[in-house]
Amino acid sequence: MPHDDLRGFLDALDKAGQLLRVTDEVLPEPDIAAAANAAPRLGDAAPALFFDNVKGFTDARIAMNVHGSWANHALALGLPKETGAREQVAEFVRRWEAFPVEPEWRENPPWAQNTLEGDDADLFRVLPLIRLNDGDGSFYLDKAAVVSKDPDDPEHSGKQNLGIYRLQVKGRRRLAIQPVPMHDIALHLRTAEERGEDLPVAITLGNDPLITIAASTPMKYEENEYGLAGALRGAPAPIARAPLTGLPVPWGSEVVIEGVVEGRRREFEGPFGEFTGHYSGGRSMPVIRVDRISYRTDPVFEHLYLGMPWTECDFLIAANTCVPLFQQLKADFPEVQAVNASYTHGLVVIVSTNKRYGGFAKAVGLRVLTTPHGLGYATTVIVVDEDVDPFDLPQVMWALSTKMNPAGDLITIPNLPVVELAPQARTPGIVDKLVIDATTPVAPDHRGTYGTPVRDLPETADWLTRLQALAARR
Amino acid sequence: MPEPTNYTVCPRCECPRLEHVHSSPVPGVWDVLQCARCLYMWRTSEPARRTRREACPEGFRLREEDLAAAVETPAVPPLRGTL
């Protein structure tokens, strides 16, 4: 049963034993971020956290780590909470087959209960803002889905975008936004700025868990995120029209903030402790003017801790980064078996593939670098044989140990684009990239001395099942 | 808990121009302040390493030249029809 809003999912997490309510009084800083920093270290079944007794606030409700474990991610997809990462990626691939499932318009969104406009649209009056890491330049909103349209083609629903971008709180009615040049909203902003216009945006906070997963999926420019949310739900995603901008926003959001990215304006932003596990540094970035805030009574503020992996951010963008890369590679190379881009948003990508002929695996690796997401993220690509599971890192290490000869299996390409947050770049935004061919050479590539490989015994799969059943009965 | 008036400079860039942004809904518990130059924002109840210049780690400090050198991201494109 899909969830229409965050509250429904928090109830489901509670029933599944995956919500920890912290009822003691806590400080807004550093307690809440420190707890969210610690939570994923409880393991693959780490719970979400809920705080409602925050010092100095009268009615704050803050949810953290909602996607912060494989158990919670499975429940978001409606799967048993024991479902492993590999199986969740496979199910994600299967549901993508139904894409796009068009959204449905619904009346009377709960966020229409309360409104602040103009000078009254004060973020501090609605949100219990908190800082995450010590060196962050301010409080941030980093789990909001931002809606925008292509100013040159506003009626094209595919070109509309729903994406998660870091938003620095710069004042009562001011935010900064980081539009990474590879992301869709950067294309929208560029178009608006070429036209000399502001870019209208709707910032939606506290969304149902599949909206958040869809918004953080690196989809193609003309692919609609609501269409993916529907495919993942198995039912149309409910949406409503934002009152000021007319933008389509999730029906179930806790808070909808509307305004504009001010065209052709930049201002100091950051630093921010990022998904790379490093601070971003400060840069001159676009600014948002807030004009209207709509919100549910007693809204739940959902926030995302990120820092040195793995944090909630890594669980959120693991499966949904693997799947589009798999789909895009598979379209050109049906031999591709699986893609693991779970590590640091795909800065490393591991691909397993059959080989058509000698040199084929290198071609697959090079293709990763030119996919839309690979352009900005993939810096190291490891290609392994079809019988190596890219999600099983000991198997990947076996392939590196025995199949890869640096003499011919390392391809370095200088000066390719990368997200400016990648710390290893000497010049931010430009990096040398590496493809590692860790596959067994096939004709006409006759390098190496590969005799008969050792395979699993024919009875091994049955024994695995028997042992798992025995272990479960202990 | 320190009073907001105890703050004379930005913990990060040492600018003396500070602005009061927000007060705690429970009166007198904390305030939110902001530096008018580097836009750093903090709550007065945060640890000293985030709120006091003398306790701010070296790696988080900012100088005026750091602000001036901040790279424009993304770059502002030319207006259509101007090329």
XYZ file of C-alpha atoms in Angstrom:
557
model
C 0.000 0.000 0.000
C 1.742 3.242 -1.073
C 1.954 6.158 1.337
C 0.460 9.495 0.285
C 2.455 11.548 2.759
C 5.353 11.486 5.186
C 3.087 11.031 8.208
C 1.652 7.830 6.783
C 5.148 6.488 6.249
C 6.268 7.462 9.759
C 3.282 5.469 11.098
C 4.327 2.498 8.947
C 7.888 2.742 10.208
C 6.550 2.876 13.774
C 4.455 -0.270 13.268
C 7.466 -2.072 11.797
C 9.653 -1.137 14.760
C 11.654 1.259 12.568
C 10.893 4.588 14.275
C 12.680 5.663 17.426
C 10.930 8.476 19.302
C 13.361 10.582 21.298
C 11.124 12.043 24.001
C 13.792 13.554 26.288
C 14.445 17.261 25.785
C 17.287 17.777 23.313
C 19.211 20.817 22.134
C 18.555 21.821 18.525
C 22.352 21.702 18.135
C 24.346 19.568 18.318
C 22.000 16.832 19.587
C 19.721 16.205 16.604
C 22.445 16.086 13.948
C 24.711 14.031 16.211
C 21.942 11.485 16.751
C 21.286 11.330 12.994
C 25.034 11.002 12.420
C 25.078 8.022 14.777
C 21.870 6.279 13.681
C 23.086 4.517 10.489
C 25.890 2.961 12.528
C 23.225 0.814 14.177
C 23.357 -1.321 11.021
C 21.239 -2.265 8.016
C 18.068 -2.069 10.122
C 18.773 1.337 11.699
C 15.551 3.197 12.608
C 14.264 6.628 11.691
C 14.365 9.185 14.515
C 11.582 11.504 15.665
C 12.135 14.479 17.964
C 9.291 16.545 19.453
C 10.882 17.985 22.582
C 13.465 20.441 21.291
C 14.735 23.147 23.649
C 13.434 26.608 22.909
C 10.743 25.437 20.467
C 7.092 25.016 21.422
C 5.848 22.674 18.707
C 8.866 21.399 16.734
C 8.568 17.979 15.104
C 11.728 16.807 13.396
C 12.149 13.501 11.536
C 15.672 12.279 10.742
C 17.123 9.165 9.109
C 13.801 8.299 7.464
C 15.589 6.583 4.531
C 18.682 5.818 6.599
C 18.946 2.027 6.391
C 18.224 -0.759 3.934
C 15.295 -1.763 6.171
C 13.690 1.698 5.902
C 14.437 1.891 2.186
C 12.736 -1.493 1.711
C 9.652 -0.334 3.629
C 9.511 2.798 1.446
C 9.292 0.492 -1.572
C 6.665 -1.656 0.167
C 9.073 -4.597 0.491
C 9.759 -6.733 3.571
C 12.225 -4.884 5.752
C 14.709 -7.759 5.538
C 15.106 -7.289 1.750
C 18.784 -6.895 0.877
C 20.341 -4.110 -1.192
C 20.900 -6.251 -4.292
C 17.276 -7.432 -4.266
C 16.014 -3.864 -3.783
C 17.968 -2.708 -6.826
C 16.559 -5.627 -8.861
C 13.012 -4.718 -7.781
C 13.667 -1.070 -8.651
C 14.739 -2.188 -12.152
C 11.565 -4.280 -12.488
C 9.252 -1.417 -11.463
C 11.022 0.990 -13.820
C 9.538 -1.096 -16.647
C 6.175 0.544 -15.858
C 7.626 4.085 -16.206
C 6.013 6.535 -16.734
C 2.886 6.233 -14.587
C 1.203 9.622 -14.989
C 0.372 11.471 -11.731
C -3.191 12.262 -10.648
C -4.381 15.755 -9.664
C -6.037 15.835 -6.242
C -7.996 18.589 -4.515
C -7.621 19.975 -0.980
C -3.982 19.289 -0.228
C -3.306 19.286 3.518
C -0.566 21.897 3.082
C -3.268 24.417 2.113
C -4.328 24.630 5.796
C -2.031 27.597 6.573
C -0.477 30.368 4.492
C 2.128 33.095 4.996
C 2.679 35.620 2.191
C 5.022 38.466 1.347
C 6.928 39.843 4.331
C 5.108 37.375 6.578
C 6.607 34.407 4.672
C 9.202 33.871 7.375
C 10.934 30.465 7.227
C 11.709 30.634 10.955
C 8.008 30.888 11.835
C 7.261 27.555 10.155
C 10.389 25.393 10.342
C 12.473 24.290 13.351
C 15.706 24.933 11.483
C 18.857 23.189 12.726
C 22.509 23.072 11.736
C 24.059 19.739 10.746
C 27.882 19.870 10.785
C 30.244 22.209 12.638
C 31.562 24.025 9.572
C 28.248 24.551 7.774
C 27.691 28.168 6.871
C 24.133 28.193 8.193
C 21.047 26.069 8.671
C 20.200 24.130 5.529
C 17.172 22.499 3.903
C 18.673 19.445 2.223
C 15.784 17.033 1.821
C 13.334 19.276 0.004
C 12.191 18.458 -3.524
C 12.421 21.553 -5.713
C 9.999 21.882 -8.653
C 10.815 23.989 -11.709
C 9.965 24.158 -15.420
C 11.891 24.754 -18.625
C 11.160 28.444 -19.358
C 11.386 27.778 -23.097
C 8.941 24.863 -22.975
C 6.846 25.203 -19.802
C 4.044 22.916 -20.952
C 6.380 19.938 -21.541
C 5.818 17.821 -18.439
C 8.917 15.748 -19.123
C 11.172 18.783 -19.030
C 9.672 19.809 -15.709
C 11.985 18.872 -12.850
C 11.629 17.619 -9.291
C 15.056 17.433 -7.690
C 16.816 17.646 -4.344
C 19.351 20.456 -4.036
C 21.021 21.889 -1.001
C 19.366 25.105 0.184
C 21.136 27.401 2.633
C 18.969 29.551 4.873
C 20.238 33.108 4.381
C 17.463 35.064 6.017
C 13.796 34.992 6.956
C 12.777 34.994 3.292
C 16.046 34.101 1.581
C 17.642 30.827 0.563
C 20.648 29.882 -1.532
C 20.468 26.997 -3.990
C 23.192 24.831 -5.474
C 22.279 23.940 -9.062
C 25.063 21.527 -10.068
C 25.671 22.224 -13.782
C 24.879 18.593 -14.686
C 21.455 18.775 -13.012
C 18.189 19.688 -14.686
C 17.446 22.789 -12.621
C 20.760 24.270 -13.779
C 19.481 24.012 -17.362
C 16.234 25.715 -16.323
C 18.100 28.490 -14.541
C 20.460 28.991 -17.447
C 17.518 29.398 -19.824
C 15.771 31.838 -17.477
C 18.950 33.864 -17.064
C 19.586 33.947 -20.828
C 16.072 35.385 -21.121
C 16.804 37.897 -18.356
C 14.137 36.390 -16.094
C 13.778 34.951 -12.605
C 13.059 31.205 -12.334
C 9.883 30.359 -10.350
C 10.327 27.422 -7.966
C 8.255 25.463 -5.475
C 10.191 23.848 -2.637
C 8.344 20.928 -1.100
C 9.345 19.646 2.337
C 8.286 16.524 4.184
C 7.288 14.366 1.226
C 6.187 10.767 0.963
C 9.230 8.498 0.792
C 8.931 7.598 -2.891
C 8.710 11.232 -3.960
C 12.031 11.752 -2.181
C 13.565 8.700 -3.876
C 12.303 9.804 -7.310
C 13.518 13.377 -6.751
C 17.019 12.118 -5.940
C 17.191 9.742 -8.926
C 19.502 10.971 -11.711
C 16.914 10.762 -14.490
C 17.304 12.014 -18.039
C 16.309 15.622 -18.772
C 12.993 14.722 -20.418
C 12.003 12.059 -17.882
C 9.378 13.149 -15.353
C 10.097 12.289 -11.714
C 6.379 12.000 -10.874
C 6.191 9.318 -13.570
C 8.896 7.390 -11.741
C 7.241 7.907 -8.343
C 4.077 6.388 -9.844
C 5.993 3.418 -11.234
C 7.591 2.817 -7.851
C 4.231 3.155 -6.056
C 2.381 0.994 -8.531
C -0.231 3.780 -8.620
C -0.319 7.402 -9.799
C 1.484 9.879 -7.552
C -1.007 12.431 -6.133
C -0.131 16.035 -6.987
C -1.704 19.474 -6.570
C -1.103 22.907 -8.039
C 1.006 25.292 -5.978
C -1.122 28.426 -5.428
C 1.397 31.148 -6.358
C 3.502 29.603 -9.127
C 1.043 27.035 -10.479
C 3.816 24.430 -10.335
C 2.793 20.795 -9.781
C 3.785 19.766 -6.250
C 3.200 16.616 -4.196
C -0.303 16.561 -2.699
C 0.999 15.154 0.572
C 3.839 17.585 1.364
C 4.121 19.056 4.843
C 5.319 22.462 3.591
C 5.346 24.158 0.168
C 7.621 27.195 -0.183
C 7.198 29.277 -3.350
C 9.336 31.999 -4.794
C 11.904 32.641 -7.482
C 15.570 32.030 -8.099
C 16.625 35.601 -8.742
C 17.989 35.762 -12.262
C 21.606 36.786 -12.893
C 22.374 37.173 -9.199
C 25.061 35.314 -7.215
C 26.004 35.587 -3.547
C 28.378 33.806 -1.157
C 27.142 30.360 -0.100
C 28.529 27.590 2.090
C 30.555 25.771 3.098
C 28.433 22.666 3.671
C 29.467 19.194 4.827
C 28.676 17.221 1.687
C 27.953 13.656 0.532
C 31.630 13.317 -0.389
C 32.504 13.387 3.313
C 34.241 16.739 2.849
C 33.154 20.350 3.173
C 32.296 21.966 -0.121
C 34.115 25.243 0.346
C 32.350 28.542 -0.234
C 31.224 29.694 -3.674
C 29.134 32.409 -5.236
C 25.756 30.829 -5.933
C 22.163 31.722 -6.867
C 19.667 33.137 -4.391
C 15.973 32.361 -3.853
C 13.438 34.949 -2.708
C 10.608 33.356 -0.715
C 7.175 34.822 -1.509
C 4.726 32.347 -0.014
C 4.733 29.452 2.433
C 1.859 26.958 2.666
C 1.952 24.363 5.438
C 0.091 21.700 7.331
C -0.793 22.524 10.906
C 2.109 21.369 13.110
C 4.263 20.386 10.128
C 6.877 17.654 10.427
C 10.284 18.991 9.405
C 12.163 16.198 7.671
C 15.911 16.741 7.477
C 18.847 14.729 6.168
C 22.177 14.257 7.914
C 25.098 13.741 5.557
C 28.809 13.548 6.150
C 31.448 10.843 5.960
C 29.676 7.872 4.295
C 27.613 5.906 5.057
C 24.916 8.262 6.248
C 21.219 8.485 5.419
C 22.182 10.283 2.212
C 24.044 7.199 0.970
C 21.069 4.885 1.579
C 18.813 7.378 -0.201
C 20.930 7.629 -3.355
C 22.297 4.078 -3.613
C 19.642 2.030 -5.438
C 18.280 4.952 -7.425
C 21.733 5.809 -8.792
C 22.402 2.208 -9.884
C 19.186 1.808 -11.846
C 19.304 4.599 -14.457
C 22.942 3.786 -15.203
C 21.970 0.138 -15.680
C 19.048 1.076 -17.955
C 21.139 3.415 -20.077
C 24.037 0.961 -20.483
C 21.714 -1.955 -21.163
C 20.056 -0.017 -23.997
C 23.315 0.016 -25.959
C 24.995 -3.072 -24.499
C 22.540 -5.872 -23.680
C 25.487 -7.861 -22.359
C 25.551 -5.685 -19.206
C 24.337 -7.718 -16.209
C 24.323 -5.332 -13.243
C 25.595 -1.934 -12.078
C 26.656 -0.975 -8.570
C 26.894 2.812 -8.280
C 26.105 2.802 -4.545
C 29.304 4.409 -3.400
C 29.351 8.194 -2.939
C 26.613 8.811 -5.503
C 28.451 6.862 -8.207
C 31.851 8.535 -8.044
C 32.884 4.865 -8.350
C 30.837 2.610 -10.630
C 31.179 -1.180 -10.868
C 29.686 -2.897 -13.931
C 29.427 -6.625 -14.678
C 29.140 -7.622 -18.317
C 29.469 -10.388 -20.836
C 32.076 -9.732 -23.527
C 31.207 -9.625 -27.192
C 34.848 -9.744 -28.242
C 38.243 -8.590 -27.016
C 38.247 -5.006 -25.762
C 34.473 -4.937 -25.252
C 34.595 -4.419 -21.492
C 36.695 -1.292 -21.961
C 34.085 0.074 -24.362
C 31.368 -0.524 -21.740
C 33.483 1.271 -19.148
C 34.001 4.247 -21.432
C 30.262 4.435 -22.088
C 29.643 4.839 -18.351
C 31.602 8.086 -18.485
C 29.271 9.602 -21.079
C 25.917 8.722 -19.516
C 24.159 11.821 -18.146
C 25.023 10.899 -14.548
C 28.475 9.549 -15.437
C 29.396 12.930 -16.945
C 29.255 14.555 -13.545
C 30.029 11.709 -11.176
C 31.741 8.538 -12.446
C 35.452 9.081 -11.900
C 36.525 5.442 -11.543
C 34.760 2.639 -13.414
C 35.533 -0.987 -12.627
C 34.318 -3.518 -15.187
C 34.053 -7.148 -14.094
C 32.930 -10.411 -15.711
C 29.313 -11.481 -15.935
C 29.767 -14.034 -13.144
C 31.103 -11.461 -10.692
C 28.452 -9.767 -8.568
C 29.266 -6.026 -8.467
C 27.450 -5.753 -5.127
C 29.760 -8.386 -3.601
C 32.922 -6.411 -2.931
C 35.065 -9.468 -2.071
C 34.214 -10.843 -5.518
C 35.118 -7.492 -7.083
C 38.429 -7.550 -5.235
C 39.015 -11.089 -6.543
C 38.507 -9.793 -10.078
C 40.917 -6.905 -9.468
C 43.403 -9.329 -7.936
C 43.441 -11.816 -10.798
C 42.050 -10.279 -13.980
C 43.553 -6.818 -14.092
C 47.006 -6.211 -15.552
C 47.937 -2.536 -15.296
C 49.945 -2.909 -18.514
C 46.785 -2.813 -20.609
C 43.802 -2.581 -18.316
C 43.969 0.965 -16.970
C 42.604 3.703 -19.198
C 43.040 7.258 -17.973
C 41.265 10.085 -19.749
C 42.396 13.561 -18.788
C 40.255 16.595 -18.076
C 36.716 15.280 -18.079
C 33.826 17.038 -16.318
C 32.956 16.206 -12.726
C 30.707 17.714 -10.108
C 32.532 20.616 -8.451
C 32.115 18.952 -5.074
C 34.486 16.109 -6.032
C 37.420 16.765 -3.692
C 40.036 14.964 -5.787
C 39.881 17.447 -8.673
C 42.835 19.815 -8.871
C 40.647 22.339 -10.676
C 37.098 22.002 -9.303
C 34.835 20.581 -11.989
C 37.595 18.924 -14.057
C 39.222 15.595 -13.290
C 41.082 12.743 -14.969
C 38.930 9.609 -15.080
C 39.902 5.952 -14.879
C 38.431 2.800 -16.385
C 39.707 -0.464 -14.902
C 39.119 -3.563 -17.006
C 38.996 -6.437 -14.515
C 37.394 -8.904 -16.925
C 38.898 -12.070 -18.373
C 40.361 -11.288 -21.804
C 38.546 -12.948 -24.724
C 39.630 -13.358 -28.364
C 41.225 -11.591 -30.063
C 42.654 -10.348 -26.749
C 44.862 -13.254 -25.651
C 46.631 -11.694 -22.662
C 47.027 -13.664 -19.448
C 46.995 -17.334 -18.574
C 43.428 -18.221 -17.743
C 42.832 -21.953 -17.476
C 39.688 -23.558 -16.198
C 38.045 -21.433 -13.485
C 36.739 -22.918 -10.259
C 32.950 -22.781 -10.201
C 30.509 -23.273 -7.341
C 29.709 -26.948 -6.786
C 26.376 -27.861 -8.375
C 24.892 -28.570 -4.926
C 25.989 -25.230 -3.399
C 22.797 -23.278 -4.112
C 20.649 -25.928 -2.382
C 22.981 -25.968 0.569
C 22.823 -22.204 0.871
C 19.032 -22.432 1.144
C 19.279 -25.238 3.729
C 21.811 -23.353 5.830
C 19.748 -20.149 5.734
C 16.682 -22.083 6.921
C 18.666 -23.707 9.711
C 20.094 -20.357 10.775
C 16.628 -18.773 10.808
C 15.322 -21.508 13.148
C 18.101 -21.048 15.680
C 23.411 30.833 28.124
C 25.114 33.849 26.519
C 22.987 36.856 25.723
C 22.971 37.922 22.085
C 24.479 41.219 23.106
C 27.614 39.327 24.149
C 28.407 38.720 20.512
C 30.526 41.469 19.030
C 32.014 39.791 15.948
C 31.187 36.988 13.527
C 32.779 33.739 14.769
C 33.821 32.894 11.237
C 35.012 36.104 9.538
C 35.329 38.509 12.493
C 33.026 41.089 10.919
C 31.447 43.320 13.588
C 28.178 43.783 11.683
C 25.751 41.278 13.197
C 22.011 41.042 12.690
C 19.362 39.499 14.886
C 17.232 37.130 12.778
C 14.983 35.205 15.162
C 14.236 34.516 18.826
C 13.246 31.179 20.363
C 9.484 30.599 20.555
C 10.025 29.902 24.268
C 11.195 33.368 25.308
C 14.794 33.856 26.344
C 16.199 30.429 25.441
C 18.205 31.317 22.349
C 18.501 33.761 19.458
C 19.564 33.332 15.852
C 22.209 35.797 14.661
C 23.768 36.402 11.259
C 26.925 38.034 9.963
C 26.091 40.798 7.495
C 29.257 40.139 5.477
C 29.796 36.358 5.116
C 26.140 35.496 5.916
C 27.181 32.924 8.548
C 24.173 32.174 10.740
C 24.161 30.577 14.170
C 22.036 29.953 17.214
C 23.367 31.359 20.458
C 22.834 28.003 22.201
C 25.270 26.199 19.876
C 28.671 25.050 21.152
C 31.415 27.667 21.412
C 33.277 26.169 18.443
C 30.450 27.454 16.266
C 29.611 30.681 18.045
C 32.780 32.225 19.481
C 35.555 33.695 17.385
C 38.238 32.529 19.782
C 36.942 28.936 19.649
C 36.249 28.772 15.883
C 38.613 26.167 14.350
C 41.177 27.562 11.950
C 39.812 25.469 9.095
C 36.403 27.099 9.328
C 37.609 30.712 9.524
C 37.042 33.008 6.555
C 38.899 36.101 5.437
C 37.606 38.934 3.295
C 39.792 37.738 0.401
C 38.167 34.281 0.612
C 34.814 35.917 0.011
C 36.146 37.988 -2.870
C 37.696 34.893 -4.484
C 34.511 32.777 -4.337
C 33.923 31.203 -7.749
C 30.599 31.909 -9.453
C 28.696 28.621 -9.727
C 27.062 28.245 -12.126
C 28.402 31.149 -14.155
C 25.819 33.742 -15.231
C 25.270 33.174 -18.968
C 25.130 35.946 -21.570
C 21.703 37.426 -22.274
C 20.133 36.163 -25.477
C 20.799 38.400 -28.395
C 23.901 39.916 -26.865
C 26.448 37.626 -28.561
